[in-house]
Coordinates of C-alpha atoms in Angstrom, one line a residue:
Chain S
X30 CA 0.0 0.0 0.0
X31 CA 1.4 3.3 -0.7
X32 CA 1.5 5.6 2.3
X33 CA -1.0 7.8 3.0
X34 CA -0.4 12.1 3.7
X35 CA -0.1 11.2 7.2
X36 CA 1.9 8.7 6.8
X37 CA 4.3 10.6 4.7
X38 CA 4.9 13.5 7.1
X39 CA 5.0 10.8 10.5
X40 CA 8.0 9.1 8.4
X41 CA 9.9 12.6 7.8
X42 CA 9.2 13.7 11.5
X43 CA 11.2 10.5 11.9
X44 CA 13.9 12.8 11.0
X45 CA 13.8 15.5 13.6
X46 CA 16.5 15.7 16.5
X47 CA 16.2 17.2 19.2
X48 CA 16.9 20.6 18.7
X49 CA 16.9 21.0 15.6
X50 CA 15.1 24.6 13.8
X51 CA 13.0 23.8 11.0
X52 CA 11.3 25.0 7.5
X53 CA 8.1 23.0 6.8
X54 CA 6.5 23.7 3.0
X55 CA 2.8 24.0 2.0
X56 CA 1.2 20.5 2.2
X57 CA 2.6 17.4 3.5
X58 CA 5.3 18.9 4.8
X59 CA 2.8 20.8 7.6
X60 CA 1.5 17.8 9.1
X61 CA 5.1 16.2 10.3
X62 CA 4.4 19.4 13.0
X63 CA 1.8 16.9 14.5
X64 CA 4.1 14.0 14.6
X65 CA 7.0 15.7 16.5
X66 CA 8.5 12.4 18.7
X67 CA 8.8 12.5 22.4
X68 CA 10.8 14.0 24.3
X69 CA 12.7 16.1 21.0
X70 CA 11.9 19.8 21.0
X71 CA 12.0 21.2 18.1
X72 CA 11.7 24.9 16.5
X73 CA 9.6 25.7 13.6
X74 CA 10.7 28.6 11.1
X75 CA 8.0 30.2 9.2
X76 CA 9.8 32.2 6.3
X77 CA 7.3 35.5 6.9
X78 CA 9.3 35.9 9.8
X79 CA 8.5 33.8 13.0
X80 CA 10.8 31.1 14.8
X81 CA 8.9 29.0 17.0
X82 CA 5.1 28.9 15.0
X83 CA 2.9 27.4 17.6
X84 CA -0.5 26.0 17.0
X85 CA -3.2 27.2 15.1
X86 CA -5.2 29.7 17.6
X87 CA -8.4 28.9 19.3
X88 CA -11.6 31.8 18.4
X89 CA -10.2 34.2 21.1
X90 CA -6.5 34.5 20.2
X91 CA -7.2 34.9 16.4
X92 CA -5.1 37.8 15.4
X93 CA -4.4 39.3 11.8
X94 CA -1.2 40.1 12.5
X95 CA 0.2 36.8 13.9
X96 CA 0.3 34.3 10.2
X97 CA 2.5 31.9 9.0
X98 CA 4.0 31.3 5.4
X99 CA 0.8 30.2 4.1
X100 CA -1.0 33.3 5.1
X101 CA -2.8 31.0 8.1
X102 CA -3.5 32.4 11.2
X103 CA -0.9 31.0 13.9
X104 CA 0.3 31.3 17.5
X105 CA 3.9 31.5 18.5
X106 CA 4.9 29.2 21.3
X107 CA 7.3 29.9 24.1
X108 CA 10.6 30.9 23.1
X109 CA 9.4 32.3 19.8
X110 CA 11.5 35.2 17.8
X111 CA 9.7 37.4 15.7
X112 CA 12.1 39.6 12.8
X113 CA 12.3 41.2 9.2
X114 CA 12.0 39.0 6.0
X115 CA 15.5 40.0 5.5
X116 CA 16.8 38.1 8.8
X117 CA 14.4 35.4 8.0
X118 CA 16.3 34.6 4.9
X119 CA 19.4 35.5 6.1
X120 CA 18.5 32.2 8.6
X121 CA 17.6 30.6 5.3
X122 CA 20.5 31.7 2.9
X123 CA 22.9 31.9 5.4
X124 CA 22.4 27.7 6.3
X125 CA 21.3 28.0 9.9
X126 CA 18.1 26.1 8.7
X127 CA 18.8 22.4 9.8
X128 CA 16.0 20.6 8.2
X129 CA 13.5 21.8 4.8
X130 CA 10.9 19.8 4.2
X131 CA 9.1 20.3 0.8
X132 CA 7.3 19.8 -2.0
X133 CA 7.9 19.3 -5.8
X134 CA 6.9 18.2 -8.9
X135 CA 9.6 16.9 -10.3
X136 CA 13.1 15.6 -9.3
X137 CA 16.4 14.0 -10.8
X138 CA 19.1 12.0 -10.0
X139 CA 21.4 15.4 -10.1
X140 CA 19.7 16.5 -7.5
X141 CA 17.8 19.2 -9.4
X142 CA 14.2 20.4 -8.3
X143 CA 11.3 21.4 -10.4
X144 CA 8.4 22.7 -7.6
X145 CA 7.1 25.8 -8.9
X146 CA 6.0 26.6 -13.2
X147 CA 4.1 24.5 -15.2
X148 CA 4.9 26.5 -18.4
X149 CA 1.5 27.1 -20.2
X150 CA -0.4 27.0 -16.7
X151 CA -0.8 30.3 -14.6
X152 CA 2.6 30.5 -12.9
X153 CA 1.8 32.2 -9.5
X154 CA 5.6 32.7 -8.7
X155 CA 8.0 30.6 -7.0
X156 CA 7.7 32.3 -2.7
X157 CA 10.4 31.2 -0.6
X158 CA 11.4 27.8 -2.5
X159 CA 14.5 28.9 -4.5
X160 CA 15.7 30.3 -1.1
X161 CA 15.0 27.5 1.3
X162 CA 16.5 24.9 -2.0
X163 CA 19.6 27.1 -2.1
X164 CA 20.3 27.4 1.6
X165 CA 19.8 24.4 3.1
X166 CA 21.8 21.7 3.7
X167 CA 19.8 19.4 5.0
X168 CA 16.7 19.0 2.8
X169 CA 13.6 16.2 2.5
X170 CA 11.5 16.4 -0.5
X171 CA 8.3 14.9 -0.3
X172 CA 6.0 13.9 -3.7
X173 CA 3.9 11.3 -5.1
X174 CA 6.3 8.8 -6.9
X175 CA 4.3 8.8 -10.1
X176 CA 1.8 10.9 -11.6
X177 CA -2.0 10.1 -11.7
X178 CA -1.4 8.8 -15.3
X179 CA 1.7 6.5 -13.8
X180 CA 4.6 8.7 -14.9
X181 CA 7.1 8.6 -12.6
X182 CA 8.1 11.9 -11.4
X183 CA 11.8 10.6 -10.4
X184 CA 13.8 11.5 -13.2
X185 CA 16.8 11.3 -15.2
X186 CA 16.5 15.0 -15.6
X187 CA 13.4 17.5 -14.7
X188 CA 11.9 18.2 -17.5
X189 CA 9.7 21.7 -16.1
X190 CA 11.6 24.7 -15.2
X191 CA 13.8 24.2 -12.1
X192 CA 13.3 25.9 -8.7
X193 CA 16.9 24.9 -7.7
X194 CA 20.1 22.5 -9.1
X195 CA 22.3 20.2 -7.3
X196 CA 20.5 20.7 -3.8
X197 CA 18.4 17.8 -3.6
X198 CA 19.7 14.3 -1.4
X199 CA 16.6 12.8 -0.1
X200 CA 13.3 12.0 -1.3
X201 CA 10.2 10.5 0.2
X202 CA 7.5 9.2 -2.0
X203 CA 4.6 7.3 -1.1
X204 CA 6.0 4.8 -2.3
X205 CA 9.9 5.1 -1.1
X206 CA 11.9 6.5 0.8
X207 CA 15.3 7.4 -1.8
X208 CA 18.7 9.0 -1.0
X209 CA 20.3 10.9 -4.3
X210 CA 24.2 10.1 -4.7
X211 CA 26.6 10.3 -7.9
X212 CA 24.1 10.3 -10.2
X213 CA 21.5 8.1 -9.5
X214 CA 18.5 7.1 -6.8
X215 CA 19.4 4.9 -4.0
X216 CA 16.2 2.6 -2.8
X217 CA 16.6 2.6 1.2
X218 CA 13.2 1.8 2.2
X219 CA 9.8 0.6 0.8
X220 CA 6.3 1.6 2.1
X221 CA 4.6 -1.4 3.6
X222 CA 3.3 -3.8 1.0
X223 CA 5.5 -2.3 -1.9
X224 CA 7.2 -4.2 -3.9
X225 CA 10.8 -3.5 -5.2
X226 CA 9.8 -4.1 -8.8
X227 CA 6.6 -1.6 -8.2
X228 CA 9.2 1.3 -7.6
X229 CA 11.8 0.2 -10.3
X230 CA 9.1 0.5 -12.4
X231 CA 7.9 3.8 -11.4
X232 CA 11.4 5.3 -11.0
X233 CA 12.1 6.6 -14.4
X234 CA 15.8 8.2 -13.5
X235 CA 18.7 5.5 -12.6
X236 CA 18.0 3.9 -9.4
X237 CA 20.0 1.8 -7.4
X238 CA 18.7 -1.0 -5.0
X239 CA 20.7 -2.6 -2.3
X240 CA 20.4 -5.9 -1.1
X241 CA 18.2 -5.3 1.7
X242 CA 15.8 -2.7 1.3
X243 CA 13.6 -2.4 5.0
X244 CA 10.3 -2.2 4.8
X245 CA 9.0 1.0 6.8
X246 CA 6.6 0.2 10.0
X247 CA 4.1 2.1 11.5
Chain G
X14 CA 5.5 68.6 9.1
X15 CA 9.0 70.6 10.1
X16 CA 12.2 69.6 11.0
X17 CA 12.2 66.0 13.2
X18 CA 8.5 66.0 13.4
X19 CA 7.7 63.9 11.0
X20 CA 3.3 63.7 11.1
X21 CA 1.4 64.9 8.6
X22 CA -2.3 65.7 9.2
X23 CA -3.6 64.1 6.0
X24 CA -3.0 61.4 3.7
X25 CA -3.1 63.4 0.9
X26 CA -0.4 65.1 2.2
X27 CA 1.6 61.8 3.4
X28 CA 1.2 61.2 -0.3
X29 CA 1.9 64.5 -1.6
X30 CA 4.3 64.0 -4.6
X31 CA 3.7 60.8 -5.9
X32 CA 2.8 61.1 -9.6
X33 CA 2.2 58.8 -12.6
X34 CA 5.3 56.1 -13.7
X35 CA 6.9 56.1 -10.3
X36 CA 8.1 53.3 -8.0
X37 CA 6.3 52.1 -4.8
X38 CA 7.6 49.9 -2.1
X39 CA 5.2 48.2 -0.5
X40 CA 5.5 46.6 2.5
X41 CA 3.0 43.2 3.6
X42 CA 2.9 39.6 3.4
X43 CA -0.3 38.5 1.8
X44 CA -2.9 40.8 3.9
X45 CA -0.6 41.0 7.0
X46 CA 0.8 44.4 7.7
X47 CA -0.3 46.0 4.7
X48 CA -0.6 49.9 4.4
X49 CA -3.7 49.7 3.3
X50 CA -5.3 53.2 4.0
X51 CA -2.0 54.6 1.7
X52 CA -3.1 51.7 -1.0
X53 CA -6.3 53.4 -1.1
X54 CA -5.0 57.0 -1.5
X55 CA -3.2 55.8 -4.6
X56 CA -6.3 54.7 -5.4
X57 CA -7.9 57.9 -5.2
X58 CA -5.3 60.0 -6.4
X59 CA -5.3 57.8 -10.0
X60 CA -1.9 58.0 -10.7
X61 CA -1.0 55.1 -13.4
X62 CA 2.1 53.3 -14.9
X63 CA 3.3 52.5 -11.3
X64 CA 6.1 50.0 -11.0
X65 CA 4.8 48.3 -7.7
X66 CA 7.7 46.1 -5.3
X67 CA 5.8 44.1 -3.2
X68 CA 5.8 40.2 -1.8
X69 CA 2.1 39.7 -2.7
X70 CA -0.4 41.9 -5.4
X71 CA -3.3 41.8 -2.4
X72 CA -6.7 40.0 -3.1
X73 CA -9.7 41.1 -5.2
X74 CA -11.1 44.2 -3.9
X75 CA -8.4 44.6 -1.3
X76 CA -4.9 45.4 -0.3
X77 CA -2.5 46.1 -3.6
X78 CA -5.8 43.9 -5.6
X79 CA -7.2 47.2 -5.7
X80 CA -5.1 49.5 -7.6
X81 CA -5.7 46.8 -10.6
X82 CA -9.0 48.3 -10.9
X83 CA -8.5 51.2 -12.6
X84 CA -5.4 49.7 -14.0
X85 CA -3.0 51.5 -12.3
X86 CA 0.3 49.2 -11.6
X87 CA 2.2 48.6 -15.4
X88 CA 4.9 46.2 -13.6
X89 CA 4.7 44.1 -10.4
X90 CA 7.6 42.9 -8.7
X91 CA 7.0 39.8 -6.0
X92 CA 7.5 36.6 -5.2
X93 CA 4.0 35.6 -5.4
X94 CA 1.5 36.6 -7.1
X95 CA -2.6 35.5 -8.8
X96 CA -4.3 35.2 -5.0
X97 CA -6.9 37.5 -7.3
X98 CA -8.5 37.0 -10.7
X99 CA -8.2 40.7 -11.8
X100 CA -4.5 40.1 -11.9
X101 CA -4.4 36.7 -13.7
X102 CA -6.9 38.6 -16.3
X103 CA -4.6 41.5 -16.8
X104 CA -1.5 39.6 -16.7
X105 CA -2.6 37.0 -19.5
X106 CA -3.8 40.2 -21.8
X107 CA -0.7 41.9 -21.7
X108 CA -1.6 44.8 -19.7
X109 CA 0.3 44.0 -16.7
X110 CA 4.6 43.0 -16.3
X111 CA 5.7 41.0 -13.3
X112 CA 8.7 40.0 -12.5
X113 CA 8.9 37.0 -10.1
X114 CA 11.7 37.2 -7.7
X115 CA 12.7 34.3 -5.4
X116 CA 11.1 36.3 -1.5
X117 CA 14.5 35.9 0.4
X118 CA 16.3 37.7 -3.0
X119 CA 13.7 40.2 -3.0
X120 CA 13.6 40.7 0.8
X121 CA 17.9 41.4 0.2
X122 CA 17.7 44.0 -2.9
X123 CA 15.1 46.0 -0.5
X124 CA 17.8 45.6 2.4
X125 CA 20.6 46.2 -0.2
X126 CA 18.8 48.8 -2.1
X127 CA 18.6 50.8 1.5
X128 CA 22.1 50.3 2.7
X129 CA 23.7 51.7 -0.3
X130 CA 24.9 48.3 -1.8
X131 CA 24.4 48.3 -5.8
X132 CA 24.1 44.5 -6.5
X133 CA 24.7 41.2 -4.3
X134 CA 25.9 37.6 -5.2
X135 CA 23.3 34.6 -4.5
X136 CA 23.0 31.0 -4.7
X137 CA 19.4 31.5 -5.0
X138 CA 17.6 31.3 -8.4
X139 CA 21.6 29.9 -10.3
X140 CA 20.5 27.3 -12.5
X141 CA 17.2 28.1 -12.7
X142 CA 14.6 30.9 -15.0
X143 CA 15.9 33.8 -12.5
X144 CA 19.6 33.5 -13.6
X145 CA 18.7 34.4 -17.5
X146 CA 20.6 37.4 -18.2
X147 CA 22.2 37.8 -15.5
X148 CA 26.0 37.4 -14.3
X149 CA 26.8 34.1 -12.9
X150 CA 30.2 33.8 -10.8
X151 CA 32.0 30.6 -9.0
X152 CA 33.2 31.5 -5.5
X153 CA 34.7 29.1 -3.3
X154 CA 33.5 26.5 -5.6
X155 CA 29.8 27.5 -5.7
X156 CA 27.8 29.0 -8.3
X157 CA 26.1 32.4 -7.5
X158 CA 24.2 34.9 -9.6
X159 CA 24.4 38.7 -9.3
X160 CA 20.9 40.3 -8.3
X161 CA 20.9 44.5 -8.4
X162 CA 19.3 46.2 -5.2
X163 CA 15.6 48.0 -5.2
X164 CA 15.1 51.3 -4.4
X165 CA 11.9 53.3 -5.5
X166 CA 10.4 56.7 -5.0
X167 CA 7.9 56.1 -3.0
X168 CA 7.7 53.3 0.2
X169 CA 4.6 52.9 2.0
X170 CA 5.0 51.2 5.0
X171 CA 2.5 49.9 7.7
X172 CA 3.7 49.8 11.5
X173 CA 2.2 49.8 14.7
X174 CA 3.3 52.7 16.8
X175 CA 5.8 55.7 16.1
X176 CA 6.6 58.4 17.4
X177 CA 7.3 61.9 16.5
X178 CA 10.4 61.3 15.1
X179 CA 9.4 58.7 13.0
X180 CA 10.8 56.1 15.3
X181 CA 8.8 52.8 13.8
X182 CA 7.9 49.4 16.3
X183 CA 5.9 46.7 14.5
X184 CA 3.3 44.3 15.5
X185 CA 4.3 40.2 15.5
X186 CA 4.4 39.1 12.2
X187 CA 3.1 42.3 10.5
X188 CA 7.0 43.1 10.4
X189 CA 7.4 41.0 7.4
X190 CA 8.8 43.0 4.8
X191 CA 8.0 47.1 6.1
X192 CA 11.3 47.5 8.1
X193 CA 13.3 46.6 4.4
X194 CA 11.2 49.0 2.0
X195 CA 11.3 51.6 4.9
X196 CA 15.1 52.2 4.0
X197 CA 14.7 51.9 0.3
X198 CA 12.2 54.5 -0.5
X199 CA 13.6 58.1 -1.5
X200 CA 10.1 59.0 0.2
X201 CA 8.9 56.5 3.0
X202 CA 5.7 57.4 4.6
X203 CA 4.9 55.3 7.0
X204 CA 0.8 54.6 8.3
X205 CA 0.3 53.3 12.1
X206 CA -2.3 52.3 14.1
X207 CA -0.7 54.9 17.0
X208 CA 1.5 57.7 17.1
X209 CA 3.0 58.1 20.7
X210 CA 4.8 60.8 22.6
X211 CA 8.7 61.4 22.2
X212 CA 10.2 59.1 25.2
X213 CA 7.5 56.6 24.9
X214 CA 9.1 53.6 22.7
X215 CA 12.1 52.4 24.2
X216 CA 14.9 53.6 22.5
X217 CA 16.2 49.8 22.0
X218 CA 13.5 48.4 20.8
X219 CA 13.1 50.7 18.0
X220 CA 12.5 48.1 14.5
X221 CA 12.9 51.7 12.0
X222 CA 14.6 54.3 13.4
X223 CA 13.4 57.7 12.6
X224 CA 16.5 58.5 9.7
X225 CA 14.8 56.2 7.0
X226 CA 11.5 58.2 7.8
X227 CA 9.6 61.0 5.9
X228 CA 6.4 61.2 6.8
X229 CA 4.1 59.7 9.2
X230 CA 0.3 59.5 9.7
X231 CA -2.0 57.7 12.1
X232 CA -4.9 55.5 10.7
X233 CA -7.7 53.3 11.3
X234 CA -7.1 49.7 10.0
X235 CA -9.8 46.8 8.9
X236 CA -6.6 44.4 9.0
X237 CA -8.4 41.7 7.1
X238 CA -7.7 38.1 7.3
X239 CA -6.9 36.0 4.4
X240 CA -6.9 32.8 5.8
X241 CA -8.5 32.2 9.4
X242 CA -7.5 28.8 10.7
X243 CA -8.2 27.2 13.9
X244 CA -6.9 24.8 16.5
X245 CA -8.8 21.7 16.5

């Protein structure tokens, strides 16, 4: 079975260390926020210019000028920092950042990104993405493995316009979990009930698979 | 207005100046600590061919959204952009330029723009659409692309409570993007919910200090919310 939304964003939270500050996109990416492991604190950048975004607010502490990246209103929790769009990128830019979590359309064994024009499709602009791609070190993409029609969205090279080259290392799919090194995919783990041959298949860019390849557990 | 004290009694007057084919700096982050009684002065002072810098273009009927009614803004400049359909009908007839910059890039030419710093090296945008044309270097065995600085003529900037002097504090996340175009307009006029006595911000906690000010008026705001999400 491939993994479900939730399931995506409880294997990336996976991820986390304690102490660790961290970008979450648009999407999947905002639910690993809910599956934050015990006992690891962690800090959650927003790029409008809030460290430490706490929950969504109940009716009484709504307030329009307290939003995150995706325009929703938001709380900040205890030991929050609030600053300048400037100093939120500088965080960004400047690698400070130690985990992006994000989405994409597209991306290749080079590591290259495609998350933000569909040419002939309204192009709404591209946010915060080329920044976060550009100045983190640490980054998780997470995508559907194939598209609705079956093509496989893991490529030999993007094909749309890229939001950002040579950045990407890991990817989690629905189907996979997939490291990115000289040149090719690297299978590390399979979503319960997936077989190998079901992500060879769907894996259009060169993918290597180990001997072993886990199979995740929730 | 004379000397340090910077209030102005109306905004027609914070706005006095401003005429057709100029540049405006606009601070905000979707609705969030937008200037929006100055947005609405533009508005009625029908001034067209603007060049408008600005994270977001507003909604339909609000925020930036409205100058696109009586086609006012010839070039936007932001990171992102079609929250309204106005803009996606203007933009797909011609009548309407944008230029999409990566937010952290254009959050750095306003910063760069008001510190007196011509152009900058980023990684952001090498590789990708926002490189074309312009000067790509290697430094320390990475690839960076050169990105000028903004300034503009005008910057209108929402806060929460200044002072005479134009000493500027802002309201949690309504910061955003108003401290940067505060510094990069050759005009700022800045629109707050209070203007205090002298002596009454702390002199440390001051976001804009009163030197990147012009002119400063106190307003009432509807501070509209684009996307109200609760707990639970």
């Amino acid at each position: 079975m491939a993994l479900t939304r939730e399931q995506m964003a409880q294997r990336v939270a996976r991820e986390l260390k304690d102490g660790y500050y961290v970008n979450l996109g648009i999407g999947i990416p905002t639910l690993v926020a809910n599956y934050v492991p015990e006992g690891i604190d962690v800090m959650l950048q927003s790029e409008n210019g809030l460290l430490g975004m706490g929950a969504f607010p109940s009716e009484e502490e709504v307030d329009a000028d307290m939003i995150n990246a995706g325009k929703q209103t938001v709380t900040a929790r205890k030991g929050a920092s609030i600053f300048s769009s400037a100093e939120s990128f500088a965080m960004i830019r400047g690698g400070h950042v130690d985990l992006t979590v994000l989405g994409a359309f597209e991306v290749d064994v080079h590591g290259n990104i495609a998350s933000w024009m569909i040419p002939g499709k309204l192009i709404k602009g591209m946010g915060g993405a080329m920044d976060l791609v550009a100045g983190a070190d640490n980054i998780i993409v997470t995508m559907t493995h194939a598209s609705k029609d079956g093509e496989s969205k893991l490529l030999k090279h993007c094909s749309l316009p890229l939001t950002g080259c040579g950045c990407i290392r890991k990817v989690l799919t629905d189907l996979a979990y997939l490291e990115i090194e000289g040149g090719a995919f690297i299978l590390r783990e399979r979503a319960p009930g997936v077989s190998v041959e079901e992500i060879v298949a769907k894996t259009a860019g060169t993918l290597i698979v180990p001997e072993h390849v886990p199979e995740m557990t929730f | 207005m004379s000397g340090l004290d910077k209030r102005v009694g109306s905004y027609e007057e914070a706005l006095a100046g401003l005429t057709d084919n100029m540049t405006v700096l606009a601070g905000g982050f979707g609705l969030c600590g937008i200037p929006e009684n100055l947005i609405a002065e533009i508005r009625r002072r029908g001034v067209s061919g603007l060049t408008v810098v600005s994270n977001n273009c507003g909604i339909d009927g609000f925020g930036l959204g409205v100058l696109l009614e009586d086609r006012q803004i010839r070039k936007m400049i932001a990171s992102y952009v079609g929250e309204n359909a106005l803009f996606e009908q203007q933009l797909l007839s011609g009548e309407l330029e944008v230029e999409l910059t990566p937010q952290g890039t254009l959050a750095e030419k306003l910063r760069a723009g008001g510190a007196g710093i011509p152009a900058f090296f980023t990684a952001t945008g090498y590789g990708t659409p926002v490189a074309e044309g312009k000067e790509a270097r290697e430094i320390n065995g990475r690839h960076y692309i050169l990105e000028p600085a903004i300034t503009g003529d005008f910057a209108i900037v929402k806060g929460w409570k200044a002072d005479h002097f134009g000493n500027v504090v802002y309201r949690h996340t309504a910061q955003n993007f108003n401290p940067l175009v505060a510094t990069a307009g050759r005009i700022t006029v800045v629109e707050v919910e209070e203007i205090v006595e002298p002596g009454e911000l702390d002199p440390a906690q001051i976001h804009t200090p009163g030197i990147y000010v012009d002119r400063i008026i106190q307003g009432r705001f509807e501070k509209r919310i684009e996307k109200r999400t609760l707990r639970g």
